[in-house]
GROMACS .gro file of C-alpha atoms in nm:
model
  185
    1MET     CA    1 -10.125  -9.316  -4.408
    2SER     CA    2 -10.305  -9.112  -4.177
    3GLU     CA    3 -10.616  -9.080  -4.464
    4GLU     CA    4 -10.653  -9.435  -4.464
    5ILE     CA    5 -10.597  -9.529  -4.153
    6SER     CA    6 -10.913  -9.250  -4.005
    7GLY     CA    7 -11.128  -9.343  -4.363
    8ALA     CA    8 -11.168  -9.669  -4.195
    9ALA     CA    9 -11.222  -9.557  -3.897
   10ASP     CA   10 -11.523  -9.383  -4.002
   11GLN     CA   11 -11.685  -9.670  -4.164
   12GLN     CA   12 -11.610  -9.835  -3.901
   13ILE     CA   13 -11.774  -9.609  -3.583
   14VAL     CA   14 -12.043  -9.526  -3.852
   15GLU     CA   15 -12.092  -9.949  -3.960
   16ASN     CA   16 -12.112 -10.010  -3.565
   17ALA     CA   17 -12.277  -9.734  -3.462
   18GLU     CA   18 -12.622  -9.817  -3.213
   19VAL     CA   19 -12.774  -9.532  -3.179
   20GLU     CA   20 -13.027  -9.579  -2.891
   21PRO     CA   21 -13.270  -9.344  -2.722
   22VAL     CA   22 -13.183  -9.167  -2.443
   23LYS     CA   23 -13.536  -9.114  -2.295
   24GLU     CA   24 -13.679  -9.360  -2.086
   25ALA     CA   25 -13.930  -9.448  -1.885
   26GLY     CA   26 -13.856  -9.400  -1.555
   27LEU     CA   27 -13.406  -9.306  -1.608
   28THR     CA   28 -13.268  -9.168  -1.328
   29LYS     CA   29 -12.968  -8.971  -1.271
   30GLU     CA   30 -12.765  -9.250  -1.169
   31ASP     CA   31 -12.863  -9.450  -1.419
   32LEU     CA   32 -12.779  -9.185  -1.710
   33GLU     CA   33 -12.422  -9.125  -1.567
   34ALA     CA   34 -12.354  -9.472  -1.579
   35ARG     CA   35 -12.499  -9.551  -1.950
   36ILE     CA   36 -12.234  -9.232  -2.080
   37ASP     CA   37 -11.921  -9.320  -1.943
   38LYS     CA   38 -11.962  -9.707  -2.136
   39VAL     CA   39 -12.067  -9.576  -2.429
   40ASN     CA   40 -11.780  -9.330  -2.397
   41LYS     CA   41 -11.589  -9.665  -2.337
   42GLU     CA   42 -11.694  -9.813  -2.608
   43TRP     CA   43 -11.546  -9.507  -2.818
   44GLN     CA   44 -11.244  -9.475  -2.601
   45SER     CA   45 -11.159  -9.865  -2.646
   46ARG     CA   46 -11.245  -9.854  -3.035
   47PHE     CA   47 -11.046  -9.483  -3.038
   48ASP     CA   48 -10.755  -9.699  -2.836
   49LYS     CA   49 -10.775 -10.010  -3.113
   50LEU     CA   50 -10.734  -9.824  -3.444
   51LEU     CA   51 -10.497  -9.557  -3.233
   52SER     CA   52 -10.250  -9.883  -3.168
   53GLU     CA   53 -10.372 -10.073  -3.578
   54LYS     CA   54 -10.130  -9.718  -3.683
   55LYS     CA   55  -9.883  -9.738  -3.441
   56GLU     CA   56  -9.827 -10.127  -3.509
   57LYS     CA   57  -9.857  -9.933  -3.929
   58GLU     CA   58  -9.580  -9.729  -3.910
   59THR     CA   59  -9.375  -9.978  -3.635
   60GLN     CA   60  -9.370 -10.248  -3.976
   61ALA     CA   61  -9.294  -9.965  -4.248
   62LEU     CA   62  -9.010  -9.922  -3.996
   63THR     CA   63  -8.957 -10.247  -3.946
   64VAL     CA   64  -8.942 -10.201  -4.362
   65GLU     CA   65  -8.643  -9.936  -4.320
   66GLN     CA   66  -8.459 -10.105  -4.041
   67ARG     CA   67  -8.473 -10.362  -4.377
   68ILE     CA   68  -8.337 -10.210  -4.617
   69GLU     CA   69  -8.054 -10.035  -4.398
   70GLN     CA   70  -7.980 -10.422  -4.284
   71VAL     CA   71  -7.937 -10.541  -4.610
   72GLU     CA   72  -7.734 -10.224  -4.701
   73ARG     CA   73  -7.532 -10.292  -4.410
   74GLU     CA   74  -7.459 -10.724  -4.548
   75ARG     CA   75  -7.374 -10.610  -4.940
   76GLU     CA   76  -7.140 -10.321  -4.843
   77ALA     CA   77  -6.948 -10.607  -4.613
   78GLU     CA   78  -6.958 -10.931  -4.881
   79ARG     CA   79  -6.814 -10.598  -5.097
   80LEU     CA   80  -6.517 -10.511  -4.814
   81SER     CA   81  -6.470 -10.953  -4.801
   82PHE     CA   82  -6.416 -10.922  -5.190
   83ALA     CA   83  -6.216 -10.666  -5.186
   84ARG     CA   84  -6.048 -10.796  -4.908
   85GLU     CA   85  -5.979 -11.153  -5.127
   86ARG     CA   86  -5.867 -11.005  -5.390
   87ALA     CA   87  -5.609 -10.806  -5.231
   88LYS     CA   88  -5.470 -11.039  -4.979
   89LEU     CA   89  -5.429 -11.247  -5.337
   90GLY     CA   90  -5.299 -10.972  -5.536
   91ALA     CA   91  -5.023 -10.885  -5.286
   92LYS     CA   92  -5.001 -11.246  -5.209
   93ILE     CA   93  -5.077 -11.263  -4.851
   94ASP     CA   94  -4.991 -11.535  -4.619
   95ASP     CA   95  -5.315 -11.697  -4.449
   96GLU     CA   96  -5.087 -11.696  -4.140
   97LEU     CA   97  -5.031 -11.307  -4.129
   98ASP     CA   98  -5.467 -11.224  -4.230
   99ALA     CA   99  -5.499 -11.434  -3.896
  100ALA     CA  100  -5.293 -11.266  -3.705
  101ILE     CA  101  -5.418 -10.972  -3.835
  102GLU     CA  102  -5.760 -11.104  -3.825
  103LEU     CA  103  -5.728 -11.143  -3.478
  104TYR     CA  104  -5.574 -10.768  -3.416
  105ARG     CA  105  -5.875 -10.657  -3.553
  106SER     CA  106  -6.169 -10.848  -3.259
  107ASP     CA  107  -6.367 -10.708  -3.007
  108ASN     CA  108  -6.210 -10.885  -2.783
  109PRO     CA  109  -5.910 -10.755  -2.557
  110GLU     CA  110  -5.750 -11.140  -2.478
  111GLU     CA  111  -5.780 -11.169  -2.939
  112ILE     CA  112  -5.627 -10.908  -3.031
  113VAL     CA  113  -5.329 -10.951  -2.772
  114LYS     CA  114  -5.276 -11.279  -2.956
  115GLY     CA  115  -5.331 -11.084  -3.242
  116ALA     CA  116  -5.037 -10.847  -3.173
  117GLU     CA  117  -4.848 -11.119  -3.084
  118SER     CA  118  -4.899 -11.349  -3.479
  119ILE     CA  119  -4.850 -11.123  -3.631
  120LYS     CA  120  -4.545 -10.993  -3.441
  121ALA     CA  121  -4.415 -11.393  -3.406
  122PHE     CA  122  -4.502 -11.370  -3.832
  123PHE     CA  123  -4.225 -11.109  -3.917
  124GLU     CA  124  -3.963 -11.255  -3.673
  125LYS     CA  125  -3.945 -11.555  -3.909
  126MET     CA  126  -3.987 -11.337  -4.227
  127LYS     CA  127  -3.673 -11.196  -4.119
  128ALA     CA  128  -3.489 -11.484  -3.971
  129ALA     CA  129  -3.546 -11.580  -4.396
  130HIS     CA  130  -3.489 -11.367  -4.517
  131GLU     CA  131  -3.150 -11.323  -4.346
  132ALA     CA  132  -3.098 -11.650  -4.403
  133ASP     CA  133  -3.210 -11.674  -4.764
  134LYS     CA  134  -2.988 -11.349  -4.782
  135GLU     CA  135  -2.617 -11.581  -4.625
  136ALA     CA  136  -2.733 -11.834  -4.884
  137ALA     CA  137  -2.728 -11.595  -5.182
  138ILE     CA  138  -2.452 -11.450  -5.115
  139LYS     CA  139  -2.294 -11.880  -5.059
  140GLU     CA  140  -2.427 -11.955  -5.414
  141ALA     CA  141  -2.238 -11.586  -5.530
  142LEU     CA  142  -1.911 -11.680  -5.448
  143ALA     CA  143  -1.891 -12.056  -5.609
  144GLN     CA  144  -2.091 -11.975  -5.853
  145ALA     CA  145  -1.834 -11.678  -5.914
  146GLY     CA  146  -1.439 -11.956  -5.826
  147ALA     CA  147  -1.400 -11.746  -5.499
  148GLN     CA  148  -1.325 -12.006  -5.190
  149PRO     CA  149  -1.373 -11.845  -4.919
  150ARG     CA  150  -1.037 -11.675  -4.727
  151PRO     CA  151  -0.900 -11.794  -4.400
  152ARG     CA  152  -0.939 -11.533  -4.144
  153ALA     CA  153  -0.568 -11.488  -3.980
  154GLY     CA  154  -0.674 -11.385  -3.529
  155LYS     CA  155  -0.626 -11.412  -3.226
  156ASP     CA  156  -0.853 -11.769  -3.278
  157GLN     CA  157  -0.665 -11.961  -3.482
  158LYS     CA  158  -0.262 -12.064  -3.390
  159VAL     CA  159  -0.173 -12.309  -3.667
  160MET     CA  160  -0.306 -12.228  -4.085
  161ALA     CA  161  -0.177 -12.449  -4.363
  162ALA     CA  162   0.099 -12.321  -4.585
  163ALA     CA  163  -0.173 -12.349  -4.888
  164ASP     CA  164  -0.352 -12.134  -4.675
  165PHE     CA  165  -0.068 -11.914  -4.575
  166GLU     CA  166  -0.052 -11.827  -4.982
  167LYS     CA  167  -0.402 -11.710  -5.007
  168LEU     CA  168  -0.337 -11.437  -4.835
  169ASP     CA  169  -0.302 -11.048  -4.890
  170PRO     CA  170   0.019 -10.977  -4.751
  171LYS     CA  171  -0.159 -10.727  -4.482
  172GLU     CA  172  -0.371 -11.020  -4.349
  173ARG     CA  173   0.045 -11.211  -4.338
  174ALA     CA  174   0.171 -10.951  -4.165
  175GLU     CA  175  -0.164 -10.972  -3.933
  176PHE     CA  176  -0.117 -11.353  -3.843
  177MET     CA  177   0.208 -11.350  -3.798
  178ALA     CA  178   0.140 -11.055  -3.572
  179SER     CA  179  -0.059 -11.295  -3.411
  180GLY     CA  180   0.137 -11.524  -3.307
  181GLY     CA  181   0.076 -11.790  -3.542
  182THR     CA  182   0.254 -12.040  -3.710
  183ILE     CA  183   0.302 -12.184  -4.041
  184THR     CA  184   0.203 -12.654  -4.116
  185ASP     CA  185   0.271 -12.839  -4.375
   0.00000   0.00000   0.00000
């Protein structure tokens, strides 16, 4: 790149160079010094212009490299988002949980706290639903097996029907009677 610029600089300097004779009649030392300063400033201006063009080209090259890096980062982010969606669908992750996780991954401290609370609430809700499902499954299994829930003898229950008392095993009958329970017809 510097060869192109220096080549262009040589051409431009040669084309624009003005050669004026220095020996003029009646030229003083101050006039000569002023003329030398003027010529030096013109040359410096040309060099400064070329250097700024060179820097501009280098900046453009860096911008292209930076753009390539940016496109690569965007491409990688898109790949990761597709991988997350595939994994989410494969694992059947609930949208509510996914939103809570996104909040938790945020850079904002308030959103992180909100995300953590949402994740905790989600798991508590899932735990309660699991317990309810477990109870329902047990009741359904007992009903399919034809088992009747047995009445429990204890301190809370002092009166029991004779039919229910007969369903109790001997140990439970003894406990019921020892606790002061009564049998009704």
